[in-house]
Short mmCIF file of C-alpha atoms and ligand atoms in Angstrom, two decimals:
data_model
loop_
_atom_site.label_atom_id
_atom_site.label_comp_id
_atom_site.label_asym_id
_atom_site.label_seq_id
_atom_site.Cartn_x
_atom_site.Cartn_y
_atom_site.Cartn_z
CA UNK A 4 10.58 -11.35 -17.89
CA UNK A 5 14.11 -10.81 -19.17
CA UNK A 6 16.62 -8.67 -17.33
CA UNK A 7 16.81 -5.07 -18.58
CA UNK A 8 20.20 -3.48 -18.11
CA UNK A 9 20.82 0.12 -19.17
CA UNK A 10 24.08 1.77 -20.23
CA UNK A 11 25.65 0.60 -17.01
CA UNK A 12 24.96 -2.41 -14.80
CA UNK A 13 24.29 -1.23 -11.24
CA UNK A 14 23.70 -4.53 -9.42
CA UNK A 15 26.72 -6.42 -10.75
CA UNK A 16 27.13 -10.03 -9.74
CA UNK A 17 23.42 -10.46 -9.09
CA UNK A 18 21.53 -12.32 -11.77
CA UNK A 19 17.86 -13.05 -12.28
CA UNK A 20 16.37 -14.29 -8.99
CA UNK A 21 14.81 -17.72 -9.44
CA UNK A 22 12.48 -19.98 -7.52
CA UNK A 23 14.60 -22.80 -6.09
CA UNK A 24 12.27 -24.22 -3.44
CA UNK A 25 12.73 -25.27 0.16
CA UNK A 26 15.85 -27.35 -0.43
CA UNK A 27 17.77 -24.31 -1.66
CA UNK A 28 20.38 -22.67 0.54
CA UNK A 29 20.90 -19.83 -1.91
CA UNK A 30 19.98 -16.53 -0.17
CA UNK A 31 19.41 -14.94 -3.58
CA UNK A 32 16.62 -17.33 -4.58
CA UNK A 33 12.95 -17.70 -3.75
CA UNK A 34 12.00 -20.61 -1.54
CA UNK A 35 8.22 -20.05 -1.58
CA UNK A 36 7.41 -17.50 -4.28
CA UNK A 37 6.94 -19.48 -7.48
CA UNK A 38 5.14 -16.96 -9.67
CA UNK A 39 3.36 -19.45 -11.91
CA UNK A 40 2.30 -21.86 -9.17
CA UNK A 41 -1.49 -22.05 -9.04
CA UNK A 42 -2.97 -21.22 -5.64
CA UNK A 43 -6.73 -20.96 -5.13
CA UNK A 44 -7.31 -21.08 -8.88
CA UNK A 45 -4.84 -18.39 -9.99
CA UNK A 46 -1.07 -18.10 -10.49
CA UNK A 47 0.70 -16.56 -7.51
CA UNK A 48 1.81 -13.56 -9.55
CA UNK A 49 -1.85 -12.68 -10.17
CA UNK A 50 -2.77 -12.85 -6.48
CA UNK A 51 0.43 -11.15 -5.42
CA UNK A 52 0.95 -8.23 -7.78
CA UNK A 53 4.18 -7.11 -6.12
CA UNK A 54 5.43 -3.59 -6.80
CA UNK A 55 8.72 -1.88 -6.04
CA UNK A 56 8.54 1.52 -4.29
CA UNK A 57 10.78 3.96 -6.11
CA UNK A 58 11.13 6.30 -3.13
CA UNK A 59 12.58 3.86 -0.62
CA UNK A 60 14.67 1.72 -2.95
CA UNK A 61 16.12 4.33 -5.31
CA UNK A 62 15.82 7.65 -3.44
CA UNK A 63 16.02 6.74 0.26
CA UNK A 64 19.56 7.61 1.25
CA UNK A 65 19.45 6.15 4.74
CA UNK A 66 19.70 9.65 6.26
CA UNK A 67 17.88 10.10 9.57
CA UNK A 68 17.45 13.04 11.98
CA UNK A 69 20.74 12.06 13.60
CA UNK A 70 22.91 11.25 10.63
CA UNK A 71 23.99 11.84 7.07
CA UNK A 72 23.19 9.52 4.12
CA UNK A 73 24.72 6.06 4.15
CA UNK A 74 23.32 4.84 0.82
CA UNK A 75 25.38 6.59 -1.81
CA UNK A 76 23.76 5.86 -5.13
CA UNK A 77 25.85 5.47 -8.26
CA UNK A 78 22.83 6.56 -10.32
CA UNK A 79 22.58 9.89 -8.55
CA UNK A 80 25.70 11.54 -9.93
CA UNK A 81 24.94 13.59 -13.07
CA UNK A 82 24.31 17.36 -12.86
CA UNK A 83 21.33 17.53 -15.23
CA UNK A 84 18.16 16.48 -13.38
CA UNK A 85 16.61 14.54 -16.27
CA UNK A 86 19.89 12.74 -17.13
CA UNK A 87 20.27 11.81 -13.46
CA UNK A 88 16.68 10.57 -13.42
CA UNK A 89 17.33 8.39 -16.48
CA UNK A 90 20.22 6.69 -14.69
CA UNK A 91 17.94 6.10 -11.72
CA UNK A 92 15.29 4.60 -14.02
CA UNK A 93 17.94 2.30 -15.49
CA UNK A 94 18.91 1.13 -12.01
CA UNK A 95 15.27 0.70 -10.98
CA UNK A 96 14.32 -1.36 -14.03
CA UNK A 97 17.46 -3.45 -13.73
CA UNK A 98 16.38 -4.22 -10.16
CA UNK A 99 12.70 -4.87 -11.01
CA UNK A 100 13.57 -7.25 -13.83
CA UNK A 101 16.31 -9.10 -11.92
CA UNK A 102 13.90 -9.64 -9.05
CA UNK A 103 10.86 -10.41 -11.20
CA UNK A 104 8.69 -7.52 -9.95
CA UNK A 105 5.93 -6.92 -12.46
CA UNK A 106 4.91 -3.52 -11.03
CA UNK A 107 6.32 -0.35 -9.49
CA UNK A 108 5.05 2.85 -7.86
CA UNK A 109 6.50 6.36 -7.67
CA UNK A 110 5.93 9.92 -6.49
CA UNK A 111 6.60 12.66 -9.05
CA UNK A 112 9.71 13.82 -7.19
CA UNK A 113 11.07 10.27 -6.98
CA UNK A 114 11.07 9.95 -10.73
CA UNK A 115 12.93 13.24 -11.23
CA UNK A 116 14.15 15.96 -8.86
CA UNK A 117 11.94 19.06 -8.75
CA UNK A 118 12.84 22.70 -8.43
CA UNK A 119 10.69 25.71 -7.46
CA UNK A 120 9.39 26.37 -10.97
CA UNK A 121 6.13 24.75 -12.03
CA UNK A 122 6.77 24.91 -15.78
CA UNK A 123 10.25 23.43 -15.43
CA UNK A 124 8.90 20.66 -13.20
CA UNK A 125 6.27 19.83 -15.81
CA UNK A 126 8.98 19.62 -18.46
CA UNK A 127 11.14 17.38 -16.29
CA UNK A 128 8.32 14.98 -15.38
CA UNK A 129 7.12 14.75 -18.98
CA UNK A 130 10.69 13.97 -20.13
CA UNK A 131 11.26 11.22 -17.60
CA UNK A 132 7.76 9.84 -18.22
CA UNK A 133 8.69 9.27 -21.87
CA UNK A 134 11.82 7.48 -20.74
CA UNK A 135 9.93 5.35 -18.19
CA UNK A 136 7.41 4.43 -20.89
CA UNK A 137 10.24 3.03 -23.01
CA UNK A 138 11.57 1.06 -20.05
CA UNK A 139 8.09 -0.31 -19.33
CA UNK A 140 7.59 -1.33 -22.95
CA UNK A 141 10.99 -3.01 -23.13
CA UNK A 142 10.52 -4.98 -19.90
CA UNK A 143 6.78 -5.53 -19.48
CA UNK A 144 6.97 -3.97 -15.99
CA UNK A 145 3.83 -1.90 -15.33
CA UNK A 146 2.96 1.09 -13.18
CA UNK A 147 0.76 -0.01 -10.27
CA UNK A 148 0.07 3.55 -9.18
CA UNK A 149 1.44 7.04 -9.38
CA UNK A 150 1.26 9.84 -6.84
CA UNK A 151 2.49 13.34 -6.07
CA UNK A 152 4.66 14.13 -3.07
CA UNK A 153 2.72 16.90 -1.33
CA UNK A 154 4.57 16.74 1.97
CA UNK A 155 8.36 17.15 1.55
CA UNK A 156 8.66 20.64 0.08
CA UNK A 157 8.78 23.42 2.70
CA UNK A 158 5.69 25.09 1.17
CA UNK A 159 3.60 22.14 2.40
CA UNK A 160 4.56 22.53 6.05
CA UNK A 161 0.96 23.52 6.92
CA UNK A 162 -0.59 20.98 4.57
CA UNK A 163 -1.23 20.83 0.83
CA UNK A 164 -4.95 20.77 -0.06
CA UNK A 165 -5.77 21.50 3.59
CA UNK A 166 -3.34 24.42 3.79
CA UNK A 167 -4.95 27.58 5.20
CA UNK A 168 -3.21 29.48 2.37
CA UNK A 169 -5.04 29.02 -0.95
CA UNK A 170 -1.85 29.69 -2.97
CA UNK A 171 -0.27 26.56 -1.50
CA UNK A 172 -3.35 24.55 -2.51
CA UNK A 173 -2.89 25.73 -6.10
CA UNK A 174 0.73 24.56 -6.07
CA UNK A 175 -0.45 21.16 -4.87
CA UNK A 176 -2.98 21.13 -7.72
CA UNK A 177 -0.25 21.86 -10.26
CA UNK A 178 1.76 18.91 -8.96
CA UNK A 179 -1.22 16.54 -8.93
CA UNK A 180 -2.17 17.54 -12.48
CA UNK A 181 1.30 16.60 -13.81
CA UNK A 182 1.44 13.42 -11.74
CA UNK A 183 -1.97 12.35 -13.12
CA UNK A 184 -0.76 13.11 -16.66
CA UNK A 185 2.30 10.91 -16.05
CA UNK A 186 0.17 8.12 -14.53
CA UNK A 187 -2.17 8.13 -17.52
CA UNK A 188 0.69 8.13 -20.02
CA UNK A 189 2.29 5.18 -18.24
CA UNK A 190 -0.95 3.19 -18.06
CA UNK A 191 -1.00 3.25 -14.24
CA UNK A 192 -3.78 1.12 -12.75
CA UNK A 193 -4.20 3.50 -9.83
CA UNK A 194 -3.50 6.95 -8.44
CA UNK A 195 -2.84 7.33 -4.70
CA UNK A 196 -3.44 10.18 -2.29
CA UNK A 197 -1.52 9.90 0.93
CA UNK A 198 -2.06 13.04 2.98
CA UNK A 199 0.87 13.13 5.36
CA UNK A 200 0.38 16.77 6.22
CA UNK A 201 -3.38 16.88 5.56
CA UNK A 202 -4.13 17.21 9.24
CA UNK A 203 -3.02 19.50 12.02
CA UNK A 204 -0.26 20.14 14.50
CA UNK A 205 -2.44 22.24 16.83
CA UNK A 206 -6.20 22.71 17.11
CA UNK A 207 -5.57 26.25 18.34
CA UNK A 208 -4.88 27.43 14.78
CA UNK A 209 -7.01 24.94 12.82
CA UNK A 210 -10.51 24.95 11.34
CA UNK A 211 -10.97 21.20 10.85
CA UNK A 212 -14.34 21.48 9.12
CA UNK A 213 -13.08 23.87 6.46
CA UNK A 214 -9.86 21.90 5.90
CA UNK A 215 -11.73 18.63 5.38
CA UNK A 216 -14.09 20.32 2.93
CA UNK A 217 -11.09 21.65 1.01
CA UNK A 218 -9.59 18.16 0.92
CA UNK A 219 -12.83 16.73 -0.48
CA UNK A 220 -13.14 19.43 -3.14
CA UNK A 221 -9.49 18.94 -4.10
CA UNK A 222 -10.08 15.19 -4.51
CA UNK A 223 -13.15 15.85 -6.64
CA UNK A 224 -11.40 18.20 -9.06
CA UNK A 225 -8.47 15.79 -9.31
CA UNK A 226 -10.82 12.92 -10.09
CA UNK A 227 -12.72 14.99 -12.64
CA UNK A 228 -9.49 15.98 -14.39
CA UNK A 229 -8.22 12.40 -14.53
CA UNK A 230 -11.52 10.97 -15.74
CA UNK A 231 -11.86 13.68 -18.40
CA UNK A 232 -8.40 12.70 -19.64
CA UNK A 233 -9.17 9.01 -19.91
CA UNK A 234 -8.00 7.61 -16.57
CA UNK A 235 -9.93 4.39 -15.95
CA UNK A 236 -8.03 3.16 -12.89
CA UNK A 237 -8.85 3.46 -9.22
CA UNK A 238 -8.05 6.36 -6.92
CA UNK A 239 -6.77 5.35 -3.52
CA UNK A 240 -6.72 7.07 -0.19
CA UNK A 241 -3.96 5.74 2.04
CA UNK A 242 -4.97 6.02 5.70
CA UNK A 243 -2.45 6.91 8.40
CA UNK A 244 -3.28 8.39 11.82
CA UNK A 245 -0.32 10.74 12.26
CA UNK A 246 3.32 11.36 11.34
CA UNK A 247 4.40 13.81 10.10
CA UNK A 248 1.28 15.67 11.33
CA UNK A 249 0.08 15.21 14.89
CA UNK A 250 -3.31 14.17 13.53
CA UNK A 251 -3.99 13.14 9.95
CA UNK A 252 -7.56 13.40 8.62
CA UNK A 253 -7.26 10.03 6.81
CA UNK A 254 -6.79 8.40 10.23
CA UNK A 255 -7.77 4.80 9.50
CA UNK A 256 -10.01 2.73 7.23
CA UNK A 257 -13.26 3.51 9.09
CA UNK A 258 -12.51 7.24 9.12
CA UNK A 259 -11.69 7.31 5.41
CA UNK A 260 -14.80 5.33 4.48
CA UNK A 261 -16.92 7.78 6.48
CA UNK A 262 -15.22 10.70 4.72
CA UNK A 263 -15.72 9.18 1.26
CA UNK A 264 -19.38 8.54 2.06
CA UNK A 265 -19.91 12.08 3.42
CA UNK A 266 -18.45 13.67 0.29
CA UNK A 267 -19.90 11.22 -2.22
CA UNK A 268 -16.57 9.82 -3.41
CA UNK A 269 -17.26 6.10 -2.97
CA UNK A 270 -17.58 5.36 -6.68
CA UNK A 271 -14.05 6.42 -7.59
CA UNK A 272 -11.96 5.96 -4.45
CA UNK A 273 -10.80 2.83 -2.65
CA UNK A 274 -8.31 2.27 0.12
CA UNK A 275 -4.61 1.62 -0.10
CA UNK A 276 -3.84 0.09 3.28
CA UNK A 277 -0.39 0.03 4.84
CA UNK A 278 0.63 -2.34 7.65
CA UNK A 279 2.65 0.12 9.71
CA UNK A 280 -0.09 2.76 9.35
CA UNK A 281 -2.61 0.27 10.72
CA UNK A 282 -0.44 -0.44 13.75
CA UNK A 283 0.14 3.29 14.36
CA UNK A 284 -3.65 3.70 14.40
CA UNK A 285 -3.85 1.07 17.16
CA UNK A 286 -5.21 -1.60 14.82
CA UNK A 287 -3.92 -4.71 13.17
CA UNK A 288 -3.57 -4.83 9.38
CA UNK A 289 -6.16 -7.63 9.50
CA UNK A 290 -8.63 -5.20 11.07
CA UNK A 291 -8.04 -2.55 8.43
CA UNK A 292 -8.31 -5.09 5.60
CA UNK A 293 -11.54 -6.56 6.94
CA UNK A 294 -13.12 -3.10 7.33
CA UNK A 295 -12.16 -2.21 3.75
CA UNK A 296 -13.20 -5.59 2.32
CA UNK A 297 -16.60 -5.41 4.03
CA UNK A 298 -17.19 -2.02 2.39
CA UNK A 299 -16.06 -3.34 -1.02
CA UNK A 300 -13.14 -0.89 -0.89
CA UNK A 301 -10.10 -3.14 -0.55
CA UNK A 302 -8.07 -1.56 -3.31
CA UNK A 303 -4.35 -2.01 -2.78
CA UNK A 304 -1.83 -2.48 -0.03
CA UNK A 305 1.53 -1.12 1.08
CA UNK A 306 3.50 -4.00 2.53
CA UNK A 307 5.85 -3.41 5.43
CA UNK A 308 5.96 -3.83 9.20
CA UNK A 309 6.70 -1.68 12.22
CA UNK A 310 8.91 -2.42 15.18
CA UNK A 311 7.02 -3.60 18.27
CA UNK A 312 9.15 -1.42 20.53
CA UNK A 313 9.03 1.73 18.38
CA UNK A 314 6.04 4.02 18.03
CA UNK A 315 6.84 5.37 14.58
CA UNK A 316 6.67 4.35 10.94
CA UNK A 317 9.82 2.25 10.63
CA UNK A 318 8.73 0.79 7.25
CA UNK A 319 10.62 -2.49 7.66
CA UNK A 320 10.20 -5.31 5.19
CA UNK A 321 7.42 -7.78 6.06
CA UNK A 322 8.52 -11.04 7.68
CA UNK A 323 5.77 -12.00 10.12
CA UNK A 324 4.21 -15.12 8.58
CA UNK A 325 1.59 -15.43 11.28
CA UNK A 326 0.30 -11.88 10.75
CA UNK A 327 0.46 -12.25 6.96
CA UNK A 328 -1.44 -15.55 7.03
CA UNK A 329 -4.29 -13.87 8.89
CA UNK A 330 -4.18 -11.05 6.31
CA UNK A 331 -4.23 -13.54 3.44
CA UNK A 332 -7.37 -15.20 4.85
CA UNK A 333 -9.19 -11.89 4.42
CA UNK A 334 -7.43 -11.24 1.13
CA UNK A 335 -8.45 -14.58 -0.47
CA UNK A 336 -11.99 -14.41 0.86
CA UNK A 337 -12.29 -10.91 -0.66
CA UNK A 338 -11.07 -12.26 -4.03
CA UNK A 339 -7.73 -10.41 -3.80
CA UNK A 340 -7.08 -6.75 -4.39
CA UNK A 341 -9.11 -4.96 -6.95
CA UNK A 342 -7.46 -3.49 -9.00
CA UNK A 343 -4.38 -2.94 -6.87
CA UNK A 344 -1.34 -4.87 -5.79
CA UNK A 345 1.20 -5.23 -3.01
CA UNK A 346 3.63 -2.34 -3.01
CA UNK A 347 6.75 -2.76 -0.86
CA UNK A 348 6.56 0.57 0.93
CA UNK A 349 9.52 -0.62 2.96
CA UNK A 350 13.12 0.44 3.29
CA UNK A 351 16.30 -1.38 4.08
CA UNK A 352 17.97 -0.12 7.24
CA UNK A 353 20.43 2.76 7.34
CA UNK A 354 23.22 0.28 7.98
CA UNK A 355 22.21 -2.17 5.23
CA UNK A 356 24.65 -0.90 2.67
CA UNK A 357 25.45 -3.85 0.37
CA UNK A 358 23.75 -3.76 -3.06
CA UNK A 359 22.49 -7.29 -2.31
CA UNK A 360 20.63 -6.06 0.81
CA UNK A 361 17.83 -4.61 -1.35
CA UNK A 362 17.41 -8.05 -2.95
CA UNK A 363 17.42 -9.94 0.36
CA UNK A 364 14.77 -7.56 1.70
CA UNK A 365 12.40 -8.04 -1.23
CA UNK A 366 13.03 -11.78 -1.55
CA UNK A 367 12.18 -12.20 2.13
CA UNK A 368 9.02 -10.14 1.78
CA UNK A 369 7.85 -11.94 -1.35
CA UNK A 370 8.56 -15.36 0.17
CA UNK A 371 6.71 -14.41 3.35
CA UNK A 372 3.63 -13.36 1.35
CA UNK A 373 3.78 -16.50 -0.81
CA UNK A 374 4.03 -18.77 2.21
CA UNK A 375 1.14 -16.92 3.88
CA UNK A 376 -0.98 -17.17 0.73
CA UNK A 377 -0.44 -20.93 0.55
CA UNK A 378 -1.17 -21.39 4.26
CA UNK A 379 -4.33 -19.28 4.10
CA UNK A 380 -5.58 -21.20 1.08
CA UNK A 381 -5.01 -24.50 2.93
CA UNK A 382 -6.83 -23.16 6.02
CA UNK A 383 -9.80 -22.12 3.91
CA UNK A 384 -9.89 -25.42 2.03
CA UNK A 385 -8.97 -28.00 4.62
CA UNK A 386 -9.96 -26.75 8.05
CA UNK A 387 -13.10 -25.87 9.97
CA UNK A 388 -12.11 -22.19 10.11
CA UNK A 389 -14.97 -20.91 7.97
CA UNK A 390 -17.48 -23.31 9.50
CA UNK A 391 -16.61 -22.32 13.07
CA UNK A 392 -17.09 -18.64 12.28
CA UNK A 393 -20.34 -19.22 10.40
CA UNK A 394 -21.74 -21.47 13.14
CA UNK A 395 -21.33 -18.73 15.75
CA UNK A 396 -24.11 -16.84 13.95
CA UNK A 397 -26.36 -19.84 13.25
CA UNK A 398 -29.08 -18.48 15.56
CA UNK A 399 -29.66 -15.71 12.98
CA UNK A 400 -29.99 -18.12 10.06
CA UNK A 401 -33.65 -18.98 10.63
CA UNK A 402 -36.66 -18.27 12.81
CA UNK A 403 -36.74 -15.23 15.08
CA UNK A 404 -33.05 -14.47 14.45
CA UNK A 405 -33.63 -14.24 10.70
CA UNK A 406 -36.72 -12.09 11.28
CA UNK A 407 -34.61 -9.72 13.39
CA UNK A 408 -31.96 -9.47 10.64
CA UNK A 409 -34.73 -8.64 8.20
CA UNK A 410 -35.98 -5.84 10.44
CA UNK A 411 -39.24 -7.60 11.19
CA UNK A 412 -39.12 -7.61 15.00
CA UNK A 413 -39.80 -4.63 17.27
CA UNK A 414 -38.10 -4.03 20.59
CA UNK A 415 -41.24 -5.26 22.39
CA UNK A 416 -41.35 -8.44 20.33
CA UNK A 417 -37.66 -9.05 21.11
CA UNK A 418 -38.52 -8.61 24.80
CA UNK A 419 -41.32 -11.15 24.54
CA UNK A 420 -39.06 -13.71 22.85
CA UNK A 421 -36.55 -13.26 25.68
CA UNK A 422 -39.24 -13.72 28.31
CA UNK A 423 -40.33 -17.00 26.69
CA UNK A 424 -36.82 -18.46 26.31
CA UNK A 425 -34.44 -20.01 28.78
CA UNK A 426 -31.32 -18.24 30.08
CA UNK A 427 -28.72 -18.08 27.16
CA UNK A 428 -26.12 -20.84 27.11
CA UNK A 429 -22.43 -20.15 27.71
CA UNK A 430 -20.90 -20.65 24.24
CA UNK A 431 -17.13 -20.75 23.65
CA UNK A 432 -15.59 -18.38 21.08
CA UNK A 433 -12.81 -20.99 20.49
CA UNK A 434 -10.11 -18.33 20.11
CA UNK A 435 -7.19 -20.51 21.19
CA UNK A 436 -8.39 -23.34 18.97
CA UNK A 437 -8.38 -20.96 15.99
CA UNK A 438 -4.99 -19.49 16.87
CA UNK A 439 -3.52 -23.00 16.96
CA UNK A 440 -5.18 -23.78 13.66
CA UNK A 441 -3.35 -20.90 11.95
CA UNK A 442 0.01 -22.13 13.23
CA UNK A 443 -0.78 -25.71 12.18
CA UNK A 444 -0.99 -24.64 8.52
CA UNK A 445 2.03 -22.31 8.38
C1 LIG B 522 4.19 7.43 4.08
C2 LIG B 522 3.70 6.56 3.00
C3 LIG B 522 3.81 7.10 1.61
C4 LIG B 522 2.71 6.72 0.71
C5 LIG B 522 2.77 7.37 -0.65
O1 LIG B 522 4.00 6.91 5.35
O2 LIG B 522 3.25 5.47 3.22
O3 LIG B 522 5.04 6.69 1.12
O4 LIG B 522 2.65 5.34 0.53
O5 LIG B 522 2.80 8.73 -0.58
CO1 LIG B 523 2.58 3.92 2.00
#
């Protein structure tokens, strides 16, 4: 991938980031991520389809509830919205190509600023989509997934497709329609629904049953529109338990799978799992990934991490090799993500204000994933990890155990088998052994 610089170079002094290996002391180089290195039968870049998140890296100003923006973007200066958006696209593609990111993701309002006029918004998104298409073609960078932001505008304060006011739902539909059009035009491999305000703040004013039915119908009409217009990719639901709503209907992987099953959406929708959403739901990312993989719904992931001492979505860049190695065990055993990738839904801190900080953050995240992928592959190939887990269930592999699995034993028959057998043995789960094994391969 060659570097794509627009009219102006935004990240001056930073060249193409290269793999330099473990001997390198260059902070602007990869030490583990070597995109063509074959791991478990495939090049790393095919396992790890990394994507840049437009919203954090090119729109996130560092503002927080207590303070004004600290990231003052050079590409955010022009008065005309589409011209401003083109500068932002130039900066984004310069960054993607310098870093070697093969994919990116955006919300409609990240790509171009919106106003309160549907027709004008459609014009703006179509104009910037044409520009993004040119940038994609010139660089080879692809759209991993598109989405619509149905949570920032004031009209969505009571939800979008779950809003008690039907007019608001129609405005959400208008936005989704344009965002799907843009995703199709750009060859996006997915379309994501994250329902930040699809939930409630108080049960006192909420009819949960009706709201969830509205959400399902909204997803169905969106799917039907996309399919009718040639979209072949996957739809994703991104679970999160809360924030900004007190309770979000897409709480966690199990909840979303139940919802998709209830409303007959399993054929078109998969999960886009995010690390910090998993931890907010009281789970590990490993848990969420295993639940999705077991259901055949492991679609894509949003890479980040939370802060152990904070109870909110801090969206920090991933750096926990131990956690990632456990995730990569599930990931490799599931055959990777299908058809998704690893989107860095992560932001540099408010006080990380050097242009290079965005590079350090992504390089660290990509290296952490690469190292975890290699370690997990070694664990699967060279250790007893799989055997130990399989052996725990050996009593179901034959005889009465197998008959039980096949539904051939009644409760009375199970009782009789118990009465004829000795007291069960005490069998170790070997947890500490397995925990040490992970660390041995990192
Ligand atoms: C918010 C979040 C979103 C989605 C896309 O917590 O994760 O950025 O990934 O709407
Ligand atoms: Co996300």
